[in-house]
Short mmCIF file of C-alpha atoms in Angstrom, two decimals:
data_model
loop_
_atom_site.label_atom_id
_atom_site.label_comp_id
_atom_site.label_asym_id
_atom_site.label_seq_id
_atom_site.Cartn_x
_atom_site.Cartn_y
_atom_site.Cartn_z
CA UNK A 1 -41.48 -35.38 -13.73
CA UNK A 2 -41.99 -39.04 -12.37
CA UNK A 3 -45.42 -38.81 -12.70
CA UNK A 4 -45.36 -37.04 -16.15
CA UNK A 5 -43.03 -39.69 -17.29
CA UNK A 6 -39.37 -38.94 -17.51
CA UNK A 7 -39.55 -40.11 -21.51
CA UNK A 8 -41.87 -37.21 -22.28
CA UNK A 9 -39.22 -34.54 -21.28
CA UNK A 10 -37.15 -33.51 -23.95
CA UNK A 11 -33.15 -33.86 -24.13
CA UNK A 12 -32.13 -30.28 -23.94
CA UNK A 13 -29.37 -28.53 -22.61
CA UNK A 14 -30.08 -25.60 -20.36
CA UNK A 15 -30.13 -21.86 -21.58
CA UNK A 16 -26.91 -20.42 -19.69
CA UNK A 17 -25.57 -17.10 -21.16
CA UNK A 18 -22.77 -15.93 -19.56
CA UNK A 19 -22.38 -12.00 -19.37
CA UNK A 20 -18.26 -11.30 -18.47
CA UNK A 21 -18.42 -7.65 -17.07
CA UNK A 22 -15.52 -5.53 -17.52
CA UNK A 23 -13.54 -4.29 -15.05
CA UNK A 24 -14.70 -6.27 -12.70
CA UNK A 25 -12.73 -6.14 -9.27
CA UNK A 26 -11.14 -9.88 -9.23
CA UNK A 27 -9.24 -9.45 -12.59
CA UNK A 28 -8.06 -6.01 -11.42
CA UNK A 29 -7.05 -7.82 -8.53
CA UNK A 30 -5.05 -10.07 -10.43
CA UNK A 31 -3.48 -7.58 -12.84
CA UNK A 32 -1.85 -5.45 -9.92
CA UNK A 33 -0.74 -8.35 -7.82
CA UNK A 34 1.21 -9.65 -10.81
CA UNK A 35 2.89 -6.43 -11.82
CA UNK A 36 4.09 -6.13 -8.22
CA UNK A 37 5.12 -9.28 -7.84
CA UNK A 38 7.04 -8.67 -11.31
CA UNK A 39 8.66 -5.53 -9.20
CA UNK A 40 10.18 -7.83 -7.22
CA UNK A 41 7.42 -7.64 -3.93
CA UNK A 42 6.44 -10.37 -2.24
CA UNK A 43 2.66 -10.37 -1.12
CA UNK A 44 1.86 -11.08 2.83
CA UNK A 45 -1.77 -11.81 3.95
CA UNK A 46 -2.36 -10.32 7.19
CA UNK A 47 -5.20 -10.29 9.53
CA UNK A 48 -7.88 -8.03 9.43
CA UNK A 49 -8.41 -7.60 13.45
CA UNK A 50 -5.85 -5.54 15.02
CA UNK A 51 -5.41 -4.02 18.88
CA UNK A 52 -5.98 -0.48 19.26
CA UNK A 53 -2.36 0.04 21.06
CA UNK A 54 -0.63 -0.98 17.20
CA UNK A 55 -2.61 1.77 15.84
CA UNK A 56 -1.89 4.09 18.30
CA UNK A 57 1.96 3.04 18.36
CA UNK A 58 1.46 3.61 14.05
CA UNK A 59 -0.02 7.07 14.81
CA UNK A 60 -3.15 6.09 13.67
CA UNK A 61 -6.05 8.35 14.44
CA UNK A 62 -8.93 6.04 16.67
CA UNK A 63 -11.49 7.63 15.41
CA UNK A 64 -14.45 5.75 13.16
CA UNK A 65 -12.95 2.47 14.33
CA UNK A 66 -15.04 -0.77 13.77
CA UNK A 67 -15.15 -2.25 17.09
CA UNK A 68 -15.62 -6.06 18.11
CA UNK A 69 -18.34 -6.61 20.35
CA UNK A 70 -16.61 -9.58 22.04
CA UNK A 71 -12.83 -10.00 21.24
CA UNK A 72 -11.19 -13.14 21.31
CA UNK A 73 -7.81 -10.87 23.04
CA UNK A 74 -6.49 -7.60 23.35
CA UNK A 75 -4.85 -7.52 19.92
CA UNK A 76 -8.02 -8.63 18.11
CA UNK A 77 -10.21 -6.21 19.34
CA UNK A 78 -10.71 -3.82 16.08
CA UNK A 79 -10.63 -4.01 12.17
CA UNK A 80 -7.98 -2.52 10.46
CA UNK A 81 -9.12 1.25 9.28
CA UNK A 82 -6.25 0.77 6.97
CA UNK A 83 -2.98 -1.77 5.92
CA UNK A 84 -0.58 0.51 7.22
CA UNK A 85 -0.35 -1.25 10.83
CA UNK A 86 -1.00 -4.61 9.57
CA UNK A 87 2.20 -4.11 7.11
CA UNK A 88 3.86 -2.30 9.86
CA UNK A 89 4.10 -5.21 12.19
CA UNK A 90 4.81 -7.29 9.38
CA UNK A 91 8.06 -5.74 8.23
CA UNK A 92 9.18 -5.44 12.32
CA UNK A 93 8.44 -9.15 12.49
CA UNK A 94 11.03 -9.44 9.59
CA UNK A 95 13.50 -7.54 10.81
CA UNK A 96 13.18 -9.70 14.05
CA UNK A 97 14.17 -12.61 11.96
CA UNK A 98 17.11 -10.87 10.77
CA UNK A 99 15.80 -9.52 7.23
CA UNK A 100 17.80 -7.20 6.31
CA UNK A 101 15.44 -5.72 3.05
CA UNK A 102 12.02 -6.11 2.62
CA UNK A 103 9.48 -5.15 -0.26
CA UNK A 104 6.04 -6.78 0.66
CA UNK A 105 2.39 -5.57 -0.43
CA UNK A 106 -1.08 -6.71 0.54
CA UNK A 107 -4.54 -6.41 -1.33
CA UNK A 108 -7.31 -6.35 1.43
CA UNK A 109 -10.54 -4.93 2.98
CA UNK A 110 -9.85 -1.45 5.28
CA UNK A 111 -13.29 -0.86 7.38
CA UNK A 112 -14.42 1.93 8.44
CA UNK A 113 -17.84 2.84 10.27
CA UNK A 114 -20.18 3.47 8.11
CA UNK A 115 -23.78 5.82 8.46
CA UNK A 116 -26.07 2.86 9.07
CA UNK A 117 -25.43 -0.49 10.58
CA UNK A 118 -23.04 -2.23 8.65
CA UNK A 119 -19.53 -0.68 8.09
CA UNK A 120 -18.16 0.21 5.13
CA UNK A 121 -15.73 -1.76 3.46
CA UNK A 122 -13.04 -0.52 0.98
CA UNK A 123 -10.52 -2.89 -1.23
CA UNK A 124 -6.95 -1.08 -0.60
CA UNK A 125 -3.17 -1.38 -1.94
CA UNK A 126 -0.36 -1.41 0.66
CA UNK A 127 3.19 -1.11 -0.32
CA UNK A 128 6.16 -1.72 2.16
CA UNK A 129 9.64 -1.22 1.70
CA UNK A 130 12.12 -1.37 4.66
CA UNK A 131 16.22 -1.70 4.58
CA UNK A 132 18.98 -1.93 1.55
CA UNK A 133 19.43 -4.47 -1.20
CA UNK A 134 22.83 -5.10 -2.21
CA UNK A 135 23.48 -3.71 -6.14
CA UNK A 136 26.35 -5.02 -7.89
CA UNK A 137 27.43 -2.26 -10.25
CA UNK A 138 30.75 -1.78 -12.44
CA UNK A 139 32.79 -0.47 -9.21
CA UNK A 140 31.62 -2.98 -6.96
CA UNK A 141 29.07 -3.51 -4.59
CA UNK A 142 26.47 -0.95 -3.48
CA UNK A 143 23.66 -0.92 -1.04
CA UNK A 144 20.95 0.68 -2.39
CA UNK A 145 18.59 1.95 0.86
CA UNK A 146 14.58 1.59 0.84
CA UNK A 147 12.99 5.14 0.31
CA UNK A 148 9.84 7.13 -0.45
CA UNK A 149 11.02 7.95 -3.98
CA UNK A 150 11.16 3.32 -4.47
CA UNK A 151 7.64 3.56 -3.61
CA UNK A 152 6.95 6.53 -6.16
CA UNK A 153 8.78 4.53 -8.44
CA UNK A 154 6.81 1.50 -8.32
CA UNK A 155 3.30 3.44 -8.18
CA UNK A 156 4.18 4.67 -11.83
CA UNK A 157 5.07 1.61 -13.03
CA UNK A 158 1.63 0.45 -11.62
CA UNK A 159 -0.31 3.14 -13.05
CA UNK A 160 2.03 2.62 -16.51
CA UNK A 161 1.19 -0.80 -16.38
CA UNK A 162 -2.87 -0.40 -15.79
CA UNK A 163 -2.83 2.15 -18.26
CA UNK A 164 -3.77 5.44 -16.00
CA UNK A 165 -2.51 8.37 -16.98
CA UNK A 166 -3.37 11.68 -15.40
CA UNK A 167 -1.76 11.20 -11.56
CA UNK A 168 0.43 13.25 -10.09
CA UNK A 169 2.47 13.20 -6.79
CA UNK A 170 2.39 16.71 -4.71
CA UNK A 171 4.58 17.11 -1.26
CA UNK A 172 1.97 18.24 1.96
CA UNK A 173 3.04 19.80 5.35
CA UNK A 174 3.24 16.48 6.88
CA UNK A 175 6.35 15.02 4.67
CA UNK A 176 4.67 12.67 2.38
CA UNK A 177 3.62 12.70 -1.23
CA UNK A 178 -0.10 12.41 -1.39
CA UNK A 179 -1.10 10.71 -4.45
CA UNK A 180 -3.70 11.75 -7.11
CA UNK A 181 -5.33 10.67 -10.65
CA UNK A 182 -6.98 13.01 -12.35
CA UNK A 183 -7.56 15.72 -8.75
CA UNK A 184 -8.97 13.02 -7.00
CA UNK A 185 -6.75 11.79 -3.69
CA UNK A 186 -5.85 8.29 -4.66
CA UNK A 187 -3.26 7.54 -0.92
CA UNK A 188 -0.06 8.85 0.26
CA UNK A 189 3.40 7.69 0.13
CA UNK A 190 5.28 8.11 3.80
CA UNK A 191 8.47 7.23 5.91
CA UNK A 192 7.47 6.64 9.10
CA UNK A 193 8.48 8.82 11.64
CA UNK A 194 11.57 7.61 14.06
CA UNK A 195 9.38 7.95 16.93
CA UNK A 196 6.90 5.46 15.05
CA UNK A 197 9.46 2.92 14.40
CA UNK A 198 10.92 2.81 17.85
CA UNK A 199 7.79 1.23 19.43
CA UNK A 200 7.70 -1.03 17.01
#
């Protein structure tokens, strides 16, 4: 340009076309972390490395884990298949500090091995609910306790609010409701078992 002489270039602005996708996964993102939030959740950030003893203490299954070649300590020695442990040691933190109800959620990456080198990485919803908020009805006040049937409760709304229609909830062997939209297993809703919640 210098040597072609800067005055010989024309005054132009450049040719920029922007192409907005829809659907794409940030605004999705967005949308369900404000309708929880409107739910009255809180959203926690946790971390993605996690030991193998809080999986197995979550009844996790350590199978297909993603393991770290050199970990920095015991307790950051895997990812996270899942949120489930991550949000479990969250709400026991809480409860450490004297919470006495909790309703937290967390948007992140699960990772699981995958066929070739890398492993695969899937965007997942976590709900927690732990403990009883106080309700102040007509005849006084009433604690209203944390179950399986809030959490169905606010996965409607969710789907409601997204617009989804076709899921269904349907009871396994195990005790929980396993999720699905349209046939296809979307998660579970769980209580975790007593034995689960005493090691943590």
């Amino acid at each position: 340009a210098r040597v072609y002489g800067y005055e010989k270039i024309p005054i132009s602005l450049p040719a920029v076309r922007p192409s907005p996708k829809a659907g794409q996964a940030r605004g999705m993102v967005c949308l369900v972390k404000n309708a929880l939030v409107g739910l009255g959740l809180n959203e926690v950030i946790t971390h993605s490395l996690v030991s193998r003893q809080l999986l197995s203490d979550c009844a996790i299954s350590l199978e297909g884990l993603v393991e770290i070649r050199n970990p920095l300590s015991k307790e950051q020695e895997v990812l996270r298949p899942g949120l489930l442990a991550s949000l479990a040691r969250c709400v026991a933190y809480n409860l450490n500090q004297k919470q006495e109800h909790l309703g937290i959620f967390e948007i992140a990456k699960a990772f699981t091995a995958g066929s070739g080198i890398l492993p695969k990485e899937e965007l997942s919803l976590g709900v927690a609910l732990c403990g009883a908020r106080p309700l102040l009805l007509a005849n006084g006040l009433v604690k209203d306790e944390a179950s399986p049937l809030h959490l169905k409760g606010i996965a409607e709304s969710l789907f409601r609010k997204l617009g989804i229609t076709g899921y269904s909830f349907a009871p396994d062997p195990s005790g929980r409701f396993n999720v699905y939209i349209n046939q296809d297993k979307l998660g579970a809703i769980t209580a975790l078992s007593a034995d689960v919640l005493a090691r943590l």
